[in-house]
Short mmCIF file of C-alpha atoms in Angstrom, two decimals:
data_model
loop_
_atom_site.label_atom_id
_atom_site.label_comp_id
_atom_site.label_asym_id
_atom_site.label_seq_id
_atom_site.Cartn_x
_atom_site.Cartn_y
_atom_site.Cartn_z
CA MET U 281 -7.80 -32.54 5.13
CA THR U 282 -4.37 -33.10 3.24
CA ARG U 283 -1.47 -31.92 5.06
CA PHE U 284 0.68 -29.46 2.87
CA SER U 285 4.30 -30.66 2.37
CA ALA U 286 6.88 -30.84 -0.42
CA LEU U 287 6.03 -34.39 -0.72
CA SER U 288 2.25 -33.76 -1.16
CA LEU U 289 2.85 -31.05 -3.67
CA LEU U 290 5.06 -33.41 -5.51
CA ARG U 291 2.66 -36.23 -5.30
CA ASN U 292 -0.22 -33.98 -6.74
CA ALA U 293 1.89 -32.51 -9.35
CA VAL U 294 2.72 -35.90 -10.94
CA THR U 295 -1.08 -36.73 -10.68
CA GLY U 296 -2.13 -33.64 -12.55
CA HIS U 297 -3.30 -31.85 -9.34
CA LYS U 298 -6.62 -33.81 -9.27
CA GLY U 299 -6.04 -35.36 -5.97
CA TRP U 300 -6.56 -32.39 -3.80
CA THR U 301 -9.40 -32.40 -1.22
CA GLU U 302 -11.72 -29.73 -0.03
CA GLN U 303 -10.04 -27.60 2.63
CA TRP U 304 -13.14 -27.25 4.92
CA PRO U 305 -16.63 -28.48 4.26
CA ASP U 306 -19.53 -26.00 3.78
CA SER U 307 -21.48 -26.96 6.87
CA GLN U 308 -25.14 -26.69 7.87
CA PRO U 309 -26.05 -25.50 10.98
CA LYS U 310 -26.80 -27.88 13.87
CA ASP U 311 -29.51 -27.33 16.58
CA GLU U 312 -27.18 -26.21 19.33
CA TYR U 313 -23.48 -25.25 19.87
CA ASP U 314 -21.38 -24.55 22.79
CA VAL U 315 -19.98 -21.54 21.27
CA VAL U 316 -21.26 -19.55 18.18
CA ILE U 317 -19.07 -16.93 16.58
CA VAL U 318 -20.71 -14.32 14.38
CA GLY U 319 -18.44 -13.12 11.73
CA ALA U 320 -16.22 -15.54 9.57
CA GLY U 321 -13.32 -13.11 9.18
CA GLY U 322 -9.77 -13.81 10.20
CA HIS U 323 -10.72 -12.63 13.65
CA GLY U 324 -13.76 -14.87 14.03
CA LEU U 325 -12.14 -18.04 12.22
CA GLY U 326 -9.06 -17.38 14.27
CA ALA U 327 -10.87 -17.59 17.66
CA ALA U 328 -12.51 -20.78 16.58
CA TYR U 329 -9.22 -22.14 15.76
CA TYR U 330 -7.64 -21.32 19.14
CA LEU U 331 -10.99 -22.34 20.99
CA ALA U 332 -10.47 -25.83 19.37
CA LYS U 333 -6.77 -25.88 19.65
CA GLU U 334 -5.91 -24.53 23.03
CA HIS U 335 -8.97 -24.86 25.01
CA GLY U 336 -10.42 -28.08 23.70
CA ILE U 337 -13.89 -26.46 22.64
CA THR U 338 -14.71 -27.89 19.27
CA ASN U 339 -18.54 -27.59 19.29
CA VAL U 340 -18.16 -24.23 17.75
CA ALA U 341 -19.94 -22.81 14.91
CA VAL U 342 -18.57 -19.71 12.91
CA ILE U 343 -21.37 -18.03 11.03
CA ASP U 344 -21.33 -15.39 8.33
CA LYS U 345 -23.83 -13.45 6.36
CA GLY U 346 -21.56 -13.73 3.31
CA TRP U 347 -18.59 -15.85 2.10
CA LEU U 348 -15.80 -16.39 4.74
CA GLY U 349 -13.15 -13.73 4.48
CA GLY U 350 -15.49 -11.56 2.37
CA GLY U 351 -15.50 -8.65 4.69
CA ASN U 352 -12.94 -6.46 5.94
CA THR U 353 -10.40 -9.55 5.94
CA GLY U 354 -10.52 -9.25 2.16
CA ARG U 355 -10.60 -5.56 1.77
CA ASN U 356 -7.70 -4.15 3.81
CA THR U 357 -4.31 -3.29 2.73
CA THR U 358 -2.53 -6.12 4.79
CA ILE U 359 -0.30 -3.85 6.73
CA ILE U 360 1.17 -5.36 9.92
CA ARG U 361 2.92 -3.46 12.67
CA SER U 362 2.74 -2.89 16.36
CA ASN U 363 4.47 0.45 17.00
CA TYR U 364 1.67 2.02 19.02
CA LEU U 365 2.23 4.42 21.69
CA TYR U 366 0.21 3.02 25.04
CA ASP U 367 1.32 0.18 26.84
CA GLU U 368 -1.82 -1.76 26.46
CA SER U 369 -1.88 -1.41 22.71
CA ALA U 370 1.81 -2.29 22.49
CA ARG U 371 1.27 -5.46 24.53
CA LEU U 372 -1.75 -6.42 22.36
CA TYR U 373 -0.30 -5.63 18.78
CA ASP U 374 3.17 -7.06 19.68
CA HIS U 375 1.31 -10.18 20.83
CA ALA U 376 -0.16 -10.35 17.38
CA LEU U 377 3.11 -9.81 15.79
CA ASP U 378 4.61 -12.74 17.67
CA LEU U 379 1.97 -14.96 16.48
CA TRP U 380 2.26 -13.71 12.86
CA GLU U 381 5.78 -14.77 12.86
CA GLY U 382 5.10 -18.55 13.34
CA LEU U 383 1.57 -18.52 11.71
CA SER U 384 2.24 -20.22 8.50
CA GLN U 385 3.95 -23.09 10.28
CA GLU U 386 1.27 -23.19 12.89
CA LEU U 387 -1.47 -23.35 10.34
CA ASN U 388 0.52 -25.30 7.78
CA TYR U 389 -0.71 -22.90 5.27
CA ASN U 390 1.42 -20.19 3.68
CA VAL U 391 -0.10 -16.70 4.91
CA MET U 392 2.82 -15.12 2.96
CA PHE U 393 3.87 -13.14 6.02
CA SER U 394 6.60 -10.79 4.92
CA ARG U 395 8.83 -8.73 7.27
CA ARG U 396 9.63 -6.08 4.79
CA GLY U 397 9.43 -3.29 7.26
CA VAL U 398 6.94 -0.49 7.79
CA MET U 399 8.20 3.18 7.41
CA MET U 400 6.44 6.07 8.59
CA LEU U 401 7.21 9.36 7.17
CA ALA U 402 7.79 12.73 9.11
CA HIS U 403 7.09 15.76 7.08
CA ASN U 404 7.30 18.50 9.70
CA VAL U 405 8.62 19.35 13.26
CA HIS U 406 5.50 18.13 14.94
CA ASP U 407 5.96 14.69 13.12
CA VAL U 408 9.50 14.35 13.98
CA GLN U 409 8.75 14.97 17.69
CA SER U 410 5.98 12.84 18.10
CA PHE U 411 7.70 9.98 15.92
CA GLN U 412 10.80 10.06 18.22
CA ARG U 413 8.41 9.94 21.27
CA HIS U 414 6.87 6.78 19.98
CA ILE U 415 10.29 5.29 19.10
CA HIS U 416 11.25 5.88 22.68
CA ALA U 417 7.88 4.48 24.28
CA ASN U 418 8.13 1.63 21.91
CA ARG U 419 11.61 0.64 22.77
CA LEU U 420 10.79 1.00 26.38
CA ASN U 421 8.07 -1.61 25.91
CA GLY U 422 10.46 -3.81 23.77
CA VAL U 423 8.76 -3.04 20.57
CA ASP U 424 11.01 -2.63 17.57
CA ASN U 425 11.27 0.87 16.18
CA ARG U 426 13.98 3.16 15.15
CA TRP U 427 14.65 6.62 13.57
CA LEU U 428 15.80 7.20 9.97
CA THR U 429 17.12 10.36 8.58
CA ALA U 430 15.69 11.47 5.17
CA LYS U 431 18.74 9.95 3.33
CA GLU U 432 18.45 6.80 5.30
CA ALA U 433 14.78 6.40 4.39
CA LYS U 434 15.47 7.10 0.67
CA ALA U 435 18.31 4.29 0.88
CA PHE U 436 15.65 1.96 2.53
CA CYS U 437 12.99 2.92 -0.08
CA PRO U 438 14.46 4.23 -3.26
CA PRO U 439 11.38 5.47 -5.07
CA LEU U 440 10.85 7.85 -2.21
CA ASN U 441 11.05 11.55 -3.06
CA ILE U 442 13.05 13.53 -0.43
CA ALA U 443 13.45 16.63 -2.39
CA PRO U 444 13.65 19.79 0.10
CA ASP U 445 11.31 21.76 -2.24
CA ALA U 446 8.39 19.32 -2.07
CA ARG U 447 5.30 20.67 -0.50
CA TYR U 448 5.62 18.37 2.44
CA PRO U 449 9.42 17.50 2.35
CA VAL U 450 10.50 14.20 4.07
CA MET U 451 12.33 15.27 7.29
CA GLY U 452 12.87 11.67 8.54
CA ALA U 453 11.04 8.42 9.17
CA ALA U 454 10.17 5.99 11.90
CA LEU U 455 11.03 2.32 10.90
CA GLN U 456 9.71 -0.92 12.27
CA MET U 457 11.69 -3.60 10.76
CA ARG U 458 9.65 -6.50 12.31
CA ALA U 459 6.54 -5.15 10.57
CA GLY U 460 5.35 -6.02 7.25
CA THR U 461 2.41 -7.49 5.24
CA ALA U 462 0.65 -10.96 5.03
CA ARG U 463 -1.81 -12.33 2.35
CA HIS U 464 -5.07 -11.45 3.71
CA ASP U 465 -7.21 -14.13 2.09
CA ALA U 466 -4.78 -16.72 3.08
CA VAL U 467 -5.20 -15.79 6.66
CA ALA U 468 -8.99 -16.34 6.83
CA TRP U 469 -8.40 -19.69 4.69
CA GLY U 470 -5.77 -20.96 6.96
CA TYR U 471 -7.75 -20.43 10.11
CA ALA U 472 -10.63 -21.98 8.47
CA ARG U 473 -9.00 -25.08 7.38
CA GLY U 474 -7.17 -25.49 10.97
CA ALA U 475 -10.69 -24.80 12.72
CA ALA U 476 -12.72 -27.23 10.43
CA ALA U 477 -10.15 -30.06 10.84
CA ARG U 478 -10.87 -29.74 14.59
CA GLY U 479 -14.42 -29.94 14.16
CA VAL U 480 -15.68 -26.49 13.85
CA ASP U 481 -18.73 -25.77 11.65
CA ILE U 482 -17.98 -22.89 9.17
CA ILE U 483 -21.51 -21.74 8.04
CA GLN U 484 -21.50 -19.23 5.22
CA ASN U 485 -24.43 -17.35 3.69
CA CYS U 486 -26.37 -17.25 6.67
CA PRO U 487 -27.07 -13.87 8.04
CA VAL U 488 -27.60 -13.67 11.87
CA ILE U 489 -30.59 -11.44 12.52
CA ALA U 490 -30.62 -11.14 16.22
CA ILE U 491 -29.03 -12.47 19.35
CA ARG U 492 -31.62 -14.06 21.60
CA ARG U 493 -31.50 -13.68 25.51
CA GLY U 494 -33.48 -15.84 27.99
CA PRO U 495 -35.54 -14.62 30.80
CA ASP U 496 -32.54 -14.57 33.24
CA GLY U 497 -30.82 -12.15 30.79
CA ALA U 498 -28.25 -14.72 29.74
CA VAL U 499 -27.60 -15.58 26.05
CA GLN U 500 -29.79 -18.56 24.43
CA GLY U 501 -28.57 -18.47 21.11
CA VAL U 502 -28.74 -16.56 17.42
CA ASP U 503 -31.82 -16.20 15.21
CA THR U 504 -30.37 -16.58 11.71
CA ALA U 505 -31.55 -16.67 8.25
CA LYS U 506 -31.63 -20.56 8.66
CA GLY U 507 -33.38 -20.60 11.79
CA PHE U 508 -32.63 -20.56 15.51
CA ILE U 509 -29.36 -21.83 16.65
CA LYS U 510 -28.97 -22.53 20.41
CA ALA U 511 -25.69 -21.61 21.98
CA LYS U 512 -24.25 -21.49 25.56
CA LYS U 513 -21.90 -18.66 24.32
CA VAL U 514 -22.02 -16.04 21.50
CA ALA U 515 -18.93 -14.18 20.49
CA VAL U 516 -19.52 -11.32 18.14
CA SER U 517 -16.86 -10.45 15.73
CA ALA U 518 -18.64 -8.60 13.03
CA ALA U 519 -16.77 -5.29 12.33
CA GLY U 520 -18.90 -2.70 10.90
CA HIS U 521 -21.97 -4.58 11.85
CA THR U 522 -21.33 -5.14 15.36
CA SER U 523 -23.29 -2.38 16.76
CA VAL U 524 -26.58 -3.61 14.76
CA LEU U 525 -26.09 -6.89 16.32
CA MET U 526 -25.45 -5.90 19.74
CA ASP U 527 -28.49 -3.68 19.67
CA SER U 528 -30.51 -6.79 19.10
CA ALA U 529 -29.14 -7.97 22.46
CA GLY U 530 -29.93 -4.72 24.27
CA VAL U 531 -26.33 -3.53 24.32
CA ARG U 532 -25.75 -0.20 23.00
CA MET U 533 -22.12 0.25 21.72
CA PRO U 534 -19.77 3.16 21.60
CA LEU U 535 -19.26 2.47 17.77
CA GLU U 536 -19.59 4.41 14.44
CA SER U 537 -19.29 2.47 11.07
CA PHE U 538 -17.67 4.29 8.36
CA PRO U 539 -16.60 3.24 4.89
CA LEU U 540 -12.74 2.81 4.38
CA GLN U 541 -11.40 2.59 0.91
CA ALA U 542 -8.45 1.06 -0.93
CA LEU U 543 -7.26 0.65 -4.44
CA VAL U 544 -4.61 -1.19 -6.44
CA SER U 545 -2.75 -0.18 -9.55
CA GLU U 546 -1.81 -2.21 -12.56
CA PRO U 547 0.79 -4.88 -11.69
CA VAL U 548 4.47 -3.75 -12.36
CA LYS U 549 7.89 -5.25 -11.60
CA PRO U 550 9.09 -4.97 -7.88
CA VAL U 551 9.80 -1.46 -7.10
CA MET U 552 8.54 -0.92 -3.55
CA PRO U 553 10.64 -2.82 -1.11
CA CYS U 554 8.64 -2.00 2.21
CA VAL U 555 5.44 -0.25 3.41
CA VAL U 556 5.38 3.33 3.37
CA MET U 557 2.96 5.30 5.40
CA SER U 558 2.42 9.12 5.77
CA ASN U 559 -0.13 10.60 8.22
CA THR U 560 0.53 14.11 7.19
CA VAL U 561 -0.13 13.72 3.43
CA HIS U 562 -2.37 10.47 4.39
CA ALA U 563 -1.13 7.82 2.28
CA TYR U 564 -0.44 4.04 2.95
CA ILE U 565 1.48 2.25 0.07
CA SER U 566 2.97 -1.19 -0.59
CA GLN U 567 3.50 -3.77 -3.28
CA SER U 568 1.90 -7.02 -3.38
CA ASP U 569 3.51 -10.21 -4.66
CA LYS U 570 1.43 -9.94 -7.67
CA GLY U 571 3.09 -6.54 -8.49
CA GLU U 572 0.17 -4.24 -7.88
CA LEU U 573 0.73 -1.04 -5.70
CA VAL U 574 -1.74 -1.49 -2.83
CA ILE U 575 -2.86 1.95 -1.78
CA GLY U 576 -4.91 2.73 1.29
CA SER U 577 -7.24 5.64 1.69
CA GLY U 578 -8.84 7.17 4.68
CA THR U 579 -12.51 6.94 6.04
CA ASP U 580 -15.43 8.97 4.64
CA GLN U 581 -16.49 11.83 6.88
CA TYR U 582 -20.01 10.31 7.15
CA THR U 583 -21.23 7.08 8.72
CA SER U 584 -22.46 4.51 6.09
CA TYR U 585 -23.07 0.84 5.54
CA SER U 586 -22.79 1.08 1.67
CA GLN U 587 -19.30 -0.79 1.35
CA ARG U 588 -18.24 1.96 -1.04
CA GLY U 589 -16.87 5.42 -0.49
CA GLY U 590 -16.75 8.77 -1.89
CA LEU U 591 -14.34 9.59 -4.93
CA PRO U 592 -12.91 12.83 -3.22
CA LEU U 593 -11.04 10.57 -0.78
CA ILE U 594 -9.37 8.47 -3.55
CA GLU U 595 -8.39 11.79 -5.30
CA HIS U 596 -6.79 13.16 -2.19
CA THR U 597 -4.94 9.72 -1.51
CA VAL U 598 -3.66 9.47 -4.99
CA ALA U 599 -2.39 13.12 -4.89
CA ALA U 600 -0.65 12.28 -1.76
CA ILE U 601 1.12 9.16 -3.39
CA CYS U 602 2.09 11.23 -6.40
CA GLU U 603 3.72 13.80 -4.00
CA VAL U 604 5.73 11.40 -2.13
CA PHE U 605 6.62 9.17 -4.97
CA PRO U 606 6.44 11.04 -8.13
CA ILE U 607 7.74 7.95 -10.03
CA PHE U 608 4.19 6.60 -9.90
CA ASN U 609 2.40 9.61 -11.25
CA ARG U 610 1.66 7.96 -14.59
CA MET U 611 0.50 4.53 -13.15
CA ARG U 612 -2.92 3.45 -13.96
CA MET U 613 -5.26 2.45 -10.91
CA LEU U 614 -7.03 -0.81 -11.55
CA ARG U 615 -9.79 -0.97 -9.01
CA LYS U 616 -11.06 0.44 -5.65
CA TRP U 617 -13.30 -0.75 -2.98
CA GLY U 618 -14.72 -0.18 0.44
CA GLY U 619 -15.17 -1.97 3.59
CA ILE U 620 -17.17 -0.86 6.54
CA VAL U 621 -15.18 -0.13 9.72
CA ASP U 622 -16.37 0.17 13.28
CA VAL U 623 -14.68 3.08 15.09
CA THR U 624 -14.52 3.71 18.78
CA PRO U 625 -14.25 6.96 20.40
CA ASP U 626 -10.62 6.35 21.48
CA ARG U 627 -9.74 4.31 18.39
CA SER U 628 -8.83 1.32 20.52
CA ALA U 629 -10.63 -1.96 20.07
CA ILE U 630 -13.20 -3.15 22.56
CA LEU U 631 -12.38 -6.98 23.25
CA GLY U 632 -13.88 -8.94 26.28
CA LYS U 633 -16.99 -9.52 28.04
CA THR U 634 -20.33 -7.58 27.99
CA PRO U 635 -23.07 -6.82 30.52
CA VAL U 636 -24.90 -9.99 29.07
CA PRO U 637 -23.90 -13.20 30.54
CA GLY U 638 -22.39 -15.51 27.74
CA LEU U 639 -22.13 -12.55 25.05
CA TYR U 640 -18.51 -11.60 24.09
CA VAL U 641 -17.45 -8.90 21.81
CA ASN U 642 -14.42 -8.28 19.41
CA CYS U 643 -14.98 -4.95 17.68
CA GLY U 644 -13.80 -1.39 17.25
CA TRP U 645 -10.71 -2.17 15.43
CA GLY U 646 -11.37 0.72 13.04
CA THR U 647 -9.05 1.14 10.28
CA GLY U 648 -6.37 -1.20 11.38
CA GLY U 649 -7.82 -4.60 12.58
CA PHE U 650 -5.99 -6.90 10.08
CA LYS U 651 -2.65 -6.70 11.85
CA ALA U 652 -4.20 -7.90 15.24
CA THR U 653 -5.75 -10.93 13.72
CA PRO U 654 -3.93 -13.76 15.39
CA GLY U 655 -3.46 -11.79 18.67
CA ALA U 656 -7.19 -10.67 18.91
CA ALA U 657 -8.20 -14.18 17.87
CA HIS U 658 -6.11 -15.77 20.58
CA VAL U 659 -7.14 -13.59 23.43
CA LEU U 660 -10.95 -13.81 22.48
CA ALA U 661 -10.59 -17.57 22.42
CA HIS U 662 -9.23 -17.49 26.01
CA THR U 663 -11.97 -14.69 27.13
CA VAL U 664 -14.73 -17.02 25.82
CA ALA U 665 -13.31 -20.33 27.00
CA ARG U 666 -12.44 -19.03 30.52
CA ASP U 667 -15.17 -16.26 30.86
CA GLU U 668 -12.51 -13.93 32.04
CA PRO U 669 -10.33 -11.76 29.87
CA HIS U 670 -6.68 -12.57 29.10
CA PRO U 671 -4.20 -10.16 30.73
CA ILE U 672 -3.64 -8.68 27.42
CA ASN U 673 -7.20 -7.72 26.54
CA ALA U 674 -8.17 -6.90 30.01
CA PRO U 675 -7.87 -3.20 29.49
CA PHE U 676 -9.89 -3.13 26.30
CA THR U 677 -13.24 -3.39 28.12
CA LEU U 678 -16.41 -1.93 27.13
CA GLU U 679 -16.65 -0.32 30.86
CA ARG U 680 -13.86 1.96 29.90
CA PHE U 681 -16.34 4.37 28.29
CA THR U 682 -18.03 4.79 31.61
CA THR U 683 -15.12 4.96 33.88
CA GLY U 684 -13.14 7.06 31.60
CA ARG U 685 -10.00 4.81 31.48
CA LEU U 686 -9.80 5.22 27.77
CA ILE U 687 -6.68 3.97 25.66
CA ASP U 688 -6.54 6.95 23.41
CA GLU U 689 -4.97 6.14 20.50
CA ALA U 690 -7.17 8.48 18.73
CA ALA U 691 -4.54 11.22 19.87
CA ALA U 692 -1.48 9.18 20.41
CA ALA U 693 -1.34 6.42 17.62
CA ALA U 694 1.41 6.61 15.27
CA VAL U 695 -1.36 6.82 12.45
CA ALA U 696 -3.83 9.31 11.22
CA HIS U 697 -7.34 7.93 11.80
CA MET P 339 -19.74 12.27 -4.19
CA LEU P 340 -22.88 13.19 -2.22
CA LEU P 341 -25.03 16.01 -3.45
CA ILE P 342 -26.25 17.74 -0.27
CA HIS P 343 -29.16 20.37 0.04
CA CYS P 344 -28.26 23.40 2.44
CA PRO P 345 -31.51 24.51 3.87
CA TYR P 346 -30.24 28.04 4.53
CA CYS P 347 -28.48 28.64 1.06
CA ASP P 348 -31.51 26.66 -0.64
CA GLU P 349 -29.05 25.04 -2.97
CA THR P 350 -27.95 21.52 -3.72
CA LEU P 351 -24.03 21.39 -3.80
CA PRO P 352 -21.25 18.90 -3.79
CA GLU P 353 -20.29 17.02 -0.68
CA ALA P 354 -16.75 18.77 -0.83
CA GLU P 355 -18.33 22.06 0.62
CA PHE P 356 -19.88 20.46 3.69
CA ALA P 357 -18.38 19.01 7.10
CA TYR P 358 -20.08 15.97 8.57
CA ALA P 359 -20.94 16.72 12.41
CA GLY P 360 -22.11 13.46 13.71
CA GLU P 361 -25.40 12.21 14.85
CA ALA P 362 -28.16 14.83 15.35
CA HIS P 363 -30.53 15.43 18.27
CA VAL P 364 -27.96 14.56 21.03
CA ALA P 365 -28.84 16.70 23.64
CA ARG P 366 -26.25 17.82 26.53
CA PRO P 367 -27.57 16.75 29.98
CA LEU P 368 -29.18 19.87 31.36
CA ASP P 369 -27.62 19.48 34.97
CA PRO P 370 -24.03 18.21 34.57
CA SER P 371 -23.23 17.72 38.11
CA SER P 372 -26.27 15.50 39.06
CA THR P 373 -25.57 13.32 35.59
CA SER P 374 -24.28 9.83 36.33
CA ASP P 375 -21.30 8.08 34.76
CA GLU P 376 -23.68 6.05 32.75
CA GLU P 377 -25.57 9.04 31.41
CA TRP P 378 -22.20 10.83 30.60
CA ARG P 379 -21.10 7.87 28.77
CA ASP P 380 -24.33 7.80 26.67
CA PHE P 381 -24.07 11.49 25.87
CA LEU P 382 -20.37 11.49 24.97
CA PHE P 383 -19.93 7.93 23.34
CA ILE P 384 -23.06 6.01 22.62
CA ARG P 385 -24.28 6.64 19.04
CA SER P 386 -27.35 4.83 17.40
CA ASN P 387 -25.13 3.95 14.35
CA VAL P 388 -28.29 3.19 12.39
CA LYS P 389 -28.30 0.88 9.30
CA GLY P 390 -31.09 2.74 7.60
CA ASP P 391 -32.49 6.45 8.23
CA HIS P 392 -29.94 8.20 10.15
CA PHE P 393 -30.60 11.75 11.52
CA GLU P 394 -27.30 13.69 11.35
CA ARG P 395 -25.61 17.05 11.47
CA TRP P 396 -23.82 18.72 8.71
CA ARG P 397 -22.01 22.11 8.32
CA HIS P 398 -22.01 24.20 5.23
CA ALA P 399 -18.33 24.65 5.91
CA HIS P 400 -17.40 26.42 2.60
CA GLY P 401 -20.61 28.20 2.05
CA CYS P 402 -22.74 29.89 4.77
CA GLY P 403 -20.87 27.99 7.58
CA ARG P 404 -24.13 27.18 9.33
CA PHE P 405 -25.00 23.75 10.90
CA PHE P 406 -28.23 21.93 9.67
CA ASN P 407 -29.71 18.43 10.12
CA ALA P 408 -30.33 15.78 7.61
CA VAL P 409 -31.89 12.44 7.26
CA ARG P 410 -29.65 10.03 5.13
CA ASP P 411 -30.25 6.35 4.35
CA THR P 412 -26.87 4.84 5.49
CA VAL P 413 -27.16 1.83 2.98
CA SER P 414 -27.97 3.87 -0.12
CA ASP P 415 -26.28 7.15 1.23
CA ARG P 416 -29.35 8.75 -0.33
CA PHE P 417 -30.63 11.87 1.58
CA LEU P 418 -34.31 12.04 2.50
CA THR P 419 -34.32 15.47 3.49
CA THR P 420 -32.36 18.23 5.29
CA TYR P 421 -33.76 20.95 7.71
CA LYS P 422 -32.60 23.74 9.61
CA ALA P 423 -31.06 23.23 13.18
CA GLY P 424 -33.66 23.64 15.91
CA ALA P 425 -36.44 22.41 13.74
CA PRO P 426 -38.17 19.19 15.20
CA ARG P 427 -37.35 15.64 13.53
CA PRO P 428 -39.19 15.23 10.26
CA ASP P 429 -41.90 12.68 9.96
CA LEU P 430 -40.13 10.10 7.88
CA THR P 431 -43.48 8.19 6.73
CA ALA P 432 -44.95 11.14 5.25
CA LEU P 433 -41.52 12.25 3.57
CA LYS P 434 -41.31 8.71 2.13
CA ASP P 435 -44.96 8.66 0.86
CA ALA P 436 -44.39 12.07 -0.70
CA ALA P 437 -41.38 10.61 -2.45
CA GLU P 438 -43.29 7.79 -4.00
#
């Protein structure tokens, strides 16, 4: 593996860029691994990376039914923020944000993390009150967040419409300056490269059909399209398909899978300096470095595995964008797509052990898993390596749905779900 | 957009008229006070989340306003059938044979 540096760039530039080697081999499965991770998205590849780097466990395979980073890692709108209400969530997402800040250096791979700020618009008195509550709660938790008046919001993001006669006028905004975006594909690629360099096998186009358990109930391995793979430990990090896989191990999950859509416009010159979110009119927008406006929509109302969604949601989202940014109302949209997100009843993730010995799960990230990628991967690796949760993911158990100790971001999070 | 048949109005109408209402045939425990935490968890939170034929409830929110049940393939999003609330689960094999 070539280490990227100014020198290696220069050397390859003068030799016509013919000297670059592959960044990770396309591995075939071995008969047995210490740990098998199902799902080669950012979360799964990241967990493999931290298992190898921080826990010295390198006999690891990451298995995916498609190509790596082809699921929700490659389908999200790349927003990164940590301004969640509850202490548990604030710790988890802020841990991720801490890791995001040094990730490009850590991986020697440019994930293009950009702290451009995430601004959440308040359109009514309820928004104003709940956002200010969030800001106070965040600041008590050491999480960056502050209040902007409508004029300050306009100064921060000039295309914003703050006219008082708008159907939903902007009454102010919450701004997390530490938040921003990153290049989603590069996150998967960077972790894949780092993990493969430490001996992790990345096995693509190999659907896991079932998780196999032994007579003692413990995990034995996984049945895949390429045959049975023995494993001492199995970690499921399979987003929308988690409940299908967990069913095969006899564990029923409090998850429902919904399509979540996004779309991008034709590329234009830089016009959006930050990320803007509005819960009330339901729109998320930022601009990629290529110049496309990246717009997030909501989940469809019905469960589905179709990886596409209904047009009514796109119409609703585009209407909301035109309301908040009339400047964009003649832009053409290039393409839209969907991903399948696994949603928990309290809209918080499930990250930890399961009733099955040797089986671990990282799921339930719903509509917001990308931002957690490094943090979730880091604590999942800790949980798998030590067979006990990291203090940060300890509250995110599966048992909370029995005990009632929910982390109810469904009602509280600074985002519409 | 999905096209959904309301079994009460006997009309096939756009999805925008309907509200999804979760998995069908989830029965509330008959005796709440003797129901264990695990049973409450199953009733409140655990759903089948099927990849395939899914029994689900819909409400004709902008029509007759009534709840009904449906069977939809969650991979293709195609409806196999819809039927009135209170009716038993339809026989899927018979339905599929009839469709072919």
